[in-house]
Coordinates of C-alpha atoms in Angstrom, one line a residue:
X1 CA -17.5 13.4 -9.8
X2 CA -13.9 14.3 -10.6
X3 CA -10.4 14.1 -9.0
X4 CA -11.5 16.5 -6.2
X5 CA -13.8 13.8 -5.0
X6 CA -11.1 11.1 -4.7
X7 CA -10.0 10.0 -1.2
X8 CA -6.5 9.0 0.0
X9 CA -6.5 6.8 3.1
X10 CA -3.8 5.6 5.5
X11 CA -3.7 4.4 9.1
X12 CA -1.2 5.0 11.8
X13 CA -1.0 3.3 15.2
X14 CA 1.2 5.0 17.8
X15 CA 4.5 3.5 18.9
X16 CA 7.7 4.9 20.6
X17 CA 9.4 4.1 17.3
X18 CA 7.3 6.5 15.3
X19 CA 8.4 10.1 14.8
X20 CA 7.2 12.8 12.5
X21 CA 10.4 12.5 10.4
X22 CA 9.2 9.1 9.2
X23 CA 6.0 10.6 7.7
X24 CA 7.8 13.3 5.7
X25 CA 8.5 11.3 2.5
X26 CA 4.9 10.0 2.3
X27 CA 3.4 13.5 3.1
X28 CA 5.7 15.6 0.9
X29 CA 5.5 13.2 -2.1
X30 CA 1.7 13.2 -1.9
X31 CA 1.8 17.0 -1.9
X32 CA 4.0 17.2 -4.9
X33 CA 2.0 14.6 -6.8
X34 CA -0.9 17.0 -7.5
X35 CA -3.5 14.9 -5.7
X36 CA -6.6 17.2 -5.3
X37 CA -8.8 15.0 -3.2
X38 CA -9.4 14.4 0.5
X39 CA -6.4 13.2 2.5
X40 CA -7.5 11.1 5.5
X41 CA -5.3 9.6 8.2
X42 CA -6.8 7.3 10.8
X43 CA -4.7 7.6 14.0
X44 CA -4.5 5.8 17.3
X45 CA -2.1 7.0 20.0
X46 CA 0.1 9.1 17.8
X47 CA 2.0 12.1 19.2
X48 CA 0.8 15.7 19.4
X49 CA 3.6 16.7 17.0
X50 CA 2.5 14.1 14.4
X51 CA -1.1 15.2 14.7
X52 CA -0.2 18.8 14.3
X53 CA 2.1 18.3 11.3
X54 CA -0.4 16.1 9.5
X55 CA -3.1 18.7 10.0
X56 CA -0.8 21.4 8.7
X57 CA -0.2 19.2 5.6
X58 CA -3.9 19.1 4.9
X59 CA -4.8 15.7 6.4
X60 CA -8.1 15.1 8.1
X61 CA -7.5 13.0 11.2
X62 CA -9.9 10.4 12.4
X63 CA -9.2 8.8 15.8
X64 CA -9.8 5.1 16.4
X65 CA -9.1 2.7 19.3
X66 CA -6.9 -0.2 18.2
X67 CA -8.1 -3.5 19.6
X68 CA -6.1 -6.6 20.5
X69 CA -6.1 -8.1 17.0
X70 CA -3.3 -7.8 14.4
X71 CA -2.8 -4.4 12.9
X72 CA -3.8 -5.8 9.5
X73 CA -7.2 -6.5 11.0
X74 CA -7.6 -3.6 13.3
X75 CA -6.9 -1.0 10.6
X76 CA -9.8 -2.3 8.5
X77 CA -12.3 -1.4 11.2
X78 CA -12.2 2.4 11.1
X79 CA -11.8 2.5 7.3
X80 CA -14.9 0.3 6.9
X81 CA -16.9 2.4 9.4
X82 CA -16.0 5.6 7.5
X83 CA -16.8 4.2 4.1
X84 CA -20.0 2.6 5.3
X85 CA -21.1 6.1 6.2
X86 CA -19.5 8.2 3.5
X87 CA -18.7 6.2 0.4
X88 CA -21.3 8.0 -1.6
X89 CA -19.3 11.2 -1.1
X90 CA -16.3 10.0 -3.0
X91 CA -15.4 8.7 -6.4
X92 CA -12.2 6.6 -6.1
X93 CA -10.3 5.6 -3.0
X94 CA -6.6 4.9 -2.7
X95 CA -5.6 3.1 0.5
X96 CA -1.9 2.7 1.2
X97 CA 0.6 2.1 4.0
X98 CA 2.5 5.2 4.8
X99 CA 6.0 4.3 6.2
X100 CA 7.2 2.7 3.0
X101 CA 5.2 4.5 0.3
X102 CA 5.9 7.5 -1.8
X103 CA 4.0 9.1 -4.7
X104 CA 5.8 9.8 -8.0
X105 CA 2.7 11.2 -9.7
X106 CA -1.0 11.7 -9.2
X107 CA -2.8 8.4 -8.7
X108 CA -6.1 10.0 -9.6
X109 CA -4.9 10.4 -13.2
X110 CA -3.9 6.8 -13.6
X111 CA -7.2 5.5 -12.2
X112 CA -9.1 7.8 -14.6
X113 CA -7.2 6.4 -17.5
X114 CA -7.1 2.8 -16.5
X115 CA -10.0 1.8 -14.2
X116 CA -12.7 1.9 -17.0
X117 CA -14.7 -1.3 -17.0
X118 CA -13.3 -2.3 -13.5
X119 CA -14.1 -1.1 -10.0
X120 CA -11.1 -2.4 -8.0
X121 CA -7.3 -2.6 -8.6
X122 CA -5.3 -5.5 -7.3
X123 CA -1.6 -4.3 -7.0
X124 CA 0.9 -7.0 -7.8
X125 CA 3.9 -8.0 -5.7
X126 CA 5.4 -9.5 -8.9
X127 CA 5.5 -13.0 -7.5
X128 CA 3.0 -15.9 -7.7
X129 CA 0.9 -16.8 -4.7
X130 CA 2.6 -20.2 -4.5
X131 CA 6.0 -18.4 -4.3
X132 CA 4.7 -15.5 -2.3
X133 CA 6.9 -15.7 0.7
X134 CA 4.1 -16.2 3.2
X135 CA 1.0 -15.4 1.1
X136 CA 0.9 -19.0 0.0
X137 CA 0.3 -20.2 3.6
X138 CA -2.1 -17.3 4.3
X139 CA -4.3 -18.2 1.4
X140 CA -4.2 -21.9 2.3
X141 CA -5.5 -21.0 5.7
X142 CA -8.5 -19.3 4.1
X143 CA -9.2 -22.1 1.6
X144 CA -6.9 -24.9 0.5
X145 CA -9.2 -25.6 -2.5
X146 CA -9.1 -22.1 -3.7
X147 CA -5.3 -21.9 -3.2
X148 CA -4.9 -24.8 -5.7
X149 CA -6.9 -22.9 -8.3
X150 CA -5.2 -19.5 -7.9
X151 CA -1.7 -20.4 -6.8
X152 CA -0.3 -19.4 -10.2
X153 CA -1.8 -15.9 -10.0
X154 CA 0.3 -12.9 -8.9
X155 CA 0.1 -11.9 -5.2
X156 CA -1.9 -8.7 -4.6
X157 CA -0.4 -6.7 -1.8
X158 CA -2.6 -5.6 1.1
X159 CA -0.5 -2.4 1.6
X160 CA -1.8 -0.7 -1.6
X161 CA -5.5 -0.9 -2.6
X162 CA -7.5 1.3 -4.9
X163 CA -10.9 1.4 -6.6
X164 CA -14.3 2.9 -6.6
X165 CA -15.4 3.9 -3.1
X166 CA -18.4 1.6 -2.8
X167 CA -16.6 -1.4 -4.3
X168 CA -13.8 -0.9 -1.8
X169 CA -16.3 -0.6 1.0
X170 CA -17.9 -3.9 -0.1
X171 CA -14.5 -5.6 -0.3
X172 CA -13.4 -4.4 3.2
X173 CA -16.8 -5.5 4.6
X174 CA -16.2 -9.0 3.4
X175 CA -12.6 -9.0 4.6
X176 CA -13.7 -7.9 8.0
X177 CA -16.4 -10.6 8.1
X178 CA -13.9 -13.4 7.3
X179 CA -11.2 -12.1 9.6
X180 CA -13.7 -11.7 12.5
X181 CA -14.5 -15.4 12.4
X182 CA -10.9 -16.6 12.6
X183 CA -8.3 -14.2 14.1
X184 CA -5.6 -16.6 13.0
X185 CA -6.1 -15.5 9.4
X186 CA -3.9 -12.8 7.8
X187 CA -5.4 -9.8 5.9
X188 CA -3.3 -10.4 2.8
X189 CA -4.4 -14.0 2.6
X190 CA -8.0 -13.0 2.8
X191 CA -7.5 -10.2 0.2
X192 CA -6.0 -12.6 -2.3
X193 CA -8.7 -15.1 -1.8
X194 CA -11.5 -12.5 -2.3
X195 CA -10.0 -10.7 -5.3
X196 CA -9.5 -14.0 -7.2
X197 CA -13.0 -15.3 -6.5
X198 CA -16.6 -14.1 -7.3
X199 CA -18.0 -11.5 -7.1
X200 CA -14.8 -9.5 -6.8
X201 CA -12.7 -11.1 -9.6
X202 CA -15.1 -9.9 -12.2
X203 CA -14.7 -6.3 -11.2
X204 CA -10.9 -6.2 -10.4
X205 CA -8.2 -5.0 -12.6
X206 CA -4.9 -6.8 -12.1
X207 CA -2.3 -4.5 -13.8
X208 CA 1.2 -5.9 -14.4
X209 CA 4.2 -4.0 -13.2
X210 CA 4.8 -2.5 -16.6
X211 CA 1.5 -0.7 -16.4
X212 CA 3.1 1.6 -14.0
X213 CA 0.6 2.0 -11.2
X214 CA 2.3 0.6 -8.1
X215 CA 6.0 -0.4 -8.0
X216 CA 5.8 -3.1 -5.3
X217 CA 9.5 -3.7 -4.6
X218 CA 9.5 -6.1 -1.7
X219 CA 10.4 -9.3 -3.6
X220 CA 12.9 -7.6 -5.9
X221 CA 14.7 -5.6 -3.3
X222 CA 14.4 -8.5 -0.8
X223 CA 16.6 -10.6 -3.1
X224 CA 13.9 -13.0 -4.4
X225 CA 14.6 -12.1 -8.1
X226 CA 14.4 -15.7 -9.2
X227 CA 10.7 -15.8 -8.5
X228 CA 10.0 -12.3 -9.8
X229 CA 7.3 -12.4 -12.5
X230 CA 7.9 -9.0 -14.1
X231 CA 10.9 -7.2 -15.7
X232 CA 13.1 -5.6 -13.1
X233 CA 12.4 -2.0 -12.3
X234 CA 15.0 0.7 -12.9
X235 CA 16.2 3.4 -10.3
X236 CA 17.5 6.6 -11.9
X237 CA 18.3 9.7 -9.7
X238 CA 15.9 8.5 -7.0
X239 CA 13.0 7.9 -9.4
X240 CA 11.9 4.3 -10.2
X241 CA 10.6 3.3 -13.6
X242 CA 9.1 0.1 -15.0
X243 CA 11.6 -1.7 -17.2
X244 CA 11.7 0.0 -20.7
X245 CA 9.3 2.8 -19.8
X246 CA 9.8 6.5 -19.8
X247 CA 7.1 7.2 -17.2
X248 CA 7.8 6.4 -13.6
X249 CA 5.6 4.4 -11.3
X250 CA 2.7 6.3 -9.8
X251 CA 3.4 4.9 -6.3
X252 CA 6.4 3.1 -4.8
X253 CA 5.9 0.5 -2.1
X254 CA 8.3 -1.3 0.2
X255 CA 11.5 0.3 -1.1
X256 CA 12.6 0.0 2.6
X257 CA 13.9 -3.5 1.7
X258 CA 17.2 -2.0 0.5
X259 CA 19.0 0.8 2.3
X260 CA 20.5 2.3 -0.9
X261 CA 17.2 2.5 -2.7
X262 CA 15.6 3.8 0.5
X263 CA 18.1 6.6 0.8
X264 CA 18.1 7.5 -2.9
X265 CA 14.3 7.7 -3.1
X266 CA 13.6 9.3 0.3
X267 CA 16.2 12.0 -0.2
X268 CA 14.0 13.4 -3.0
X269 CA 11.5 14.5 -0.3
X270 CA 13.6 15.3 2.8
X271 CA 17.2 16.1 3.6
X272 CA 16.8 14.3 6.9
X273 CA 16.2 10.8 5.6
X274 CA 14.6 8.6 8.3
X275 CA 16.0 5.3 9.3
X276 CA 14.2 2.3 8.0
X277 CA 11.6 0.7 10.2
X278 CA 9.4 -2.2 9.0
X279 CA 5.9 -1.6 10.3
X280 CA 3.6 -2.6 11.9
X281 CA 5.7 -3.7 14.9
X282 CA 2.9 -5.9 16.4
X283 CA 2.0 -7.8 13.2
X284 CA 3.4 -10.5 10.9
X285 CA 7.1 -9.9 11.2
X286 CA 9.6 -8.5 13.8
X287 CA 10.7 -4.9 13.8
X288 CA 13.9 -4.2 11.8
X289 CA 15.5 -0.8 12.2
X290 CA 18.3 0.2 9.9
X291 CA 20.1 3.4 9.0
X292 CA 22.9 3.5 6.4
X293 CA 26.1 4.3 8.1
X294 CA 27.4 6.1 5.1
X295 CA 26.1 7.6 1.9
X296 CA 25.2 4.9 -0.7
X297 CA 27.3 4.4 -3.7
X298 CA 26.1 6.0 -6.9
X299 CA 23.1 4.2 -8.3
X300 CA 22.1 3.9 -12.0

């Protein structure tokens, strides 16, 4: 198998807040990245316009019915069902959120060059679990004993996951099993528990920010720089680089935590920069809608 057998996955649940404009940076950046595999969007209750535009952009749409659980739990179900039936058809799978993700290069290339010897990638939020701004409590709910053992490890974000198709299927199957037992658990807590314990810790690559795969910016742009565990990333003309590196991050995630970074990055992919909305609206945190009232000052 080669890059044509890779799979890109995201999930969208309909809401009056969601318009096609919000998909454009994600969709256009993926088109420009050179990704050659299958693009899959699981959808529940999205508009006709969104469905039409995604199809025109080369996405295969798979409908699902969202249940009453948190979005973090409900979105696992259709992905797990699909991979349980089709994982043998794909090489590597990249699963990301879409509202706050853009692609700066082809993720297939990075995985080809770096995944050797591993089968999963845990993407850092550049903060330890004990300082994780919520992840600490989420992991404690899964296992206080394991929390004490892994609290000094970096948080792995649940909004960006990648790895071999069958390994990701097995990980999601175990996540679903645990979340189904206790609906009070949070997906990111379960993810960090699983990736740091057997049998998944032995097959998971934990790249640092400087390795350039995912620029997870939530803690840095959210102002928690005192607990940041990696050198600060650099924004230059709307492109974000690891500190001291000439190659930009492959993916950017959660650049919506700062209106100036959001505008500078998103404007590379659309002239009509969408307002910032933190999704999902029915999960972990309240909806925050922002739009810069004026053009941001020049950024270096």
